[in-house]
Short mmCIF file of C-alpha atoms in Angstrom, two decimals:
data_model
loop_
_atom_site.label_atom_id
_atom_site.label_comp_id
_atom_site.label_asym_id
_atom_site.label_seq_id
_atom_site.Cartn_x
_atom_site.Cartn_y
_atom_site.Cartn_z
CA MET A 1 18.99 44.06 3.43
CA SER A 2 18.27 46.20 0.32
CA SER A 3 18.50 49.32 -0.36
CA SER A 4 15.28 50.47 -1.21
CA ALA A 5 13.34 48.54 1.39
CA ILE A 6 13.36 49.91 5.48
CA ARG A 7 14.47 49.65 8.87
CA ARG A 8 11.62 48.83 11.26
CA SER A 9 12.78 52.14 13.18
CA ASP A 10 11.97 53.79 10.43
CA VAL A 11 7.80 53.07 9.80
CA LEU A 12 5.54 55.73 9.68
CA TYR A 13 2.83 53.84 9.91
CA THR A 14 0.84 50.20 10.96
CA ALA A 15 -1.75 48.93 9.12
CA VAL A 16 -3.65 45.78 11.58
CA ALA A 17 -6.39 43.78 10.11
CA THR A 18 -7.59 40.44 11.06
CA ALA A 19 -9.61 37.77 9.27
CA GLU A 20 -11.59 35.54 10.61
CA ASN A 21 -12.39 32.29 7.92
CA GLY A 22 -10.52 33.50 6.02
CA ARG A 23 -12.35 34.10 2.07
CA ASP A 24 -15.03 32.75 3.49
CA GLY A 25 -15.94 35.22 6.82
CA ARG A 26 -14.83 38.34 7.84
CA VAL A 27 -11.75 41.31 7.49
CA ALA A 28 -11.45 44.10 10.41
CA THR A 29 -9.52 46.41 11.45
CA GLU A 30 -7.40 47.16 14.45
CA ASP A 31 -8.78 50.96 15.05
CA GLY A 32 -13.21 49.65 13.60
CA THR A 33 -12.49 51.35 10.41
CA LEU A 34 -13.03 48.62 8.19
CA ASP A 35 -15.47 45.63 8.94
CA LEU A 36 -16.36 43.53 6.31
CA VAL A 37 -17.85 40.35 5.32
CA VAL A 38 -16.03 38.91 2.61
CA ASN A 39 -17.67 35.79 0.51
CA PRO A 40 -15.52 34.12 -3.11
CA PRO A 41 -16.99 35.47 -6.30
CA LYS A 42 -19.64 34.13 -7.93
CA GLU A 43 -16.67 33.16 -10.39
CA MET A 44 -15.04 31.06 -7.71
CA GLY A 45 -17.95 28.98 -6.94
CA GLY A 46 -18.92 31.51 -3.96
CA SER A 47 -22.04 33.06 -3.03
CA GLY A 48 -19.99 37.06 -4.03
CA SER A 49 -22.53 38.71 -1.00
CA GLY A 50 -19.51 40.08 0.28
CA THR A 51 -16.75 41.89 -0.50
CA ASN A 52 -13.18 39.49 -1.84
CA PRO A 53 -9.08 39.45 -0.84
CA GLU A 54 -8.53 40.01 -4.90
CA GLN A 55 -11.11 43.91 -4.75
CA LEU A 56 -9.48 44.67 -1.07
CA PHE A 57 -5.79 44.65 -3.09
CA ALA A 58 -7.54 46.29 -6.41
CA ALA A 59 -8.35 48.69 -3.62
CA GLY A 60 -5.55 49.86 -1.93
CA TYR A 61 -3.89 49.07 -5.17
CA SER A 62 -5.67 51.67 -7.10
CA ALA A 63 -5.06 54.27 -4.12
CA CYS A 64 -1.23 53.63 -3.60
CA PHE A 65 -0.59 53.92 -7.27
CA GLN A 66 -3.27 57.55 -7.73
CA GLY A 67 -1.07 58.42 -4.88
CA ALA A 68 2.52 58.03 -6.70
CA LEU A 69 1.52 60.00 -9.47
CA ALA A 70 1.03 63.04 -7.89
CA VAL A 71 4.43 62.82 -6.79
CA VAL A 72 5.50 62.42 -10.05
CA ALA A 73 3.47 64.80 -11.47
CA ARG A 74 4.82 66.97 -9.49
CA GLN A 75 7.79 66.70 -10.04
CA GLU A 76 7.54 66.59 -13.54
CA LYS A 77 5.55 69.74 -13.59
CA ALA A 78 2.74 67.96 -14.79
CA ASP A 79 -1.26 68.71 -14.11
CA VAL A 80 -2.80 65.21 -13.06
CA THR A 81 -5.82 67.10 -11.78
CA GLY A 82 -9.24 65.37 -12.11
CA SER A 83 -7.05 61.90 -13.14
CA THR A 84 -8.58 58.48 -12.04
CA VAL A 85 -6.90 55.62 -11.31
CA THR A 86 -7.73 52.09 -11.73
CA ALA A 87 -6.51 48.41 -10.35
CA ARG A 88 -8.34 45.42 -12.68
CA VAL A 89 -7.12 42.21 -9.78
CA GLY A 90 -7.52 39.14 -11.48
CA ILE A 91 -7.47 35.88 -9.69
CA GLY A 92 -6.90 32.16 -11.53
CA ARG A 93 -4.78 28.72 -11.33
CA ASN A 94 -1.34 28.76 -12.17
CA ASP A 95 1.65 25.62 -11.03
CA ASP A 96 1.82 26.95 -7.38
CA GLY A 97 -2.29 26.71 -7.08
CA PHE A 98 -3.01 29.96 -7.22
CA GLY A 99 -1.44 33.65 -8.30
CA ILE A 100 -2.22 36.92 -9.43
CA ILE A 101 -1.89 39.44 -12.18
CA VAL A 102 -2.60 43.25 -12.58
CA GLU A 103 -3.67 45.86 -14.60
CA ILE A 104 -3.51 49.01 -13.76
CA SER A 105 -5.39 52.20 -15.98
CA ALA A 106 -5.17 56.03 -15.80
CA VAL A 107 -8.17 58.35 -16.98
CA ILE A 108 -5.63 61.91 -16.89
CA PRO A 109 -7.92 64.32 -18.85
CA ASN A 110 -4.52 67.37 -18.16
CA VAL A 111 -1.64 66.20 -20.21
CA ASP A 112 -1.61 64.29 -23.16
CA ALA A 113 -1.23 60.38 -23.84
CA ALA A 114 2.46 60.38 -24.64
CA THR A 115 3.40 62.37 -21.24
CA GLY A 116 0.75 60.54 -19.79
CA ARG A 117 2.47 56.85 -20.43
CA ALA A 118 5.36 58.34 -18.79
CA LEU A 119 3.91 59.28 -15.84
CA LEU A 120 2.45 55.69 -15.66
CA GLU A 121 5.61 54.23 -15.87
CA LYS A 122 7.53 56.67 -13.65
CA ALA A 123 4.53 56.14 -11.19
CA HIS A 124 4.99 52.91 -11.55
CA ARG A 125 8.60 52.72 -10.67
CA VAL A 126 7.73 54.53 -6.81
CA CYS A 127 4.37 53.21 -6.34
CA PRO A 128 5.11 51.64 -2.82
CA TYR A 129 2.63 48.39 -3.91
CA SER A 130 4.24 48.53 -7.27
CA LYS A 131 7.78 47.87 -5.34
CA ALA A 132 6.40 45.00 -3.41
CA THR A 133 4.72 42.82 -6.10
CA ARG A 134 7.84 43.72 -8.31
CA GLY A 135 9.04 41.11 -9.76
CA ASN A 136 6.68 38.66 -8.23
CA ILE A 137 3.60 39.40 -10.50
CA THR A 138 2.73 40.46 -13.74
CA VAL A 139 1.35 43.38 -13.92
CA THR A 140 0.81 46.33 -16.60
CA LEU A 141 -0.22 49.10 -17.53
CA GLY A 142 -3.19 50.14 -19.47
#
């Protein structure tokens, strides 16, 4: 186990979600707080009438990254009040079938551009989603 891996005994929370019929069905969490119809987007030949895994991943990644940004901002004594983080998740064909790419951008109104960029880079190093995807998918900071 690498030094950055957590032990099962150290897990604070586990989210549980179940999918029915894959990309053209339904996803729901065990506690019922999330229960959504999923459909492929029109760009992939679907109806686009429900959400899709890429939107769900973008939502989770942006929320997690925003939390990491707040953590590093506290450490750096930077004001990220009113900031927003946007994750753009793209899906497309690759040599193995399909793959995803992610672009993370932020609006941080109370810091200059250089400070904002430094905060983004530090948040990218500590964000659990960034750690989980590092070396597996292309993630750019915009």
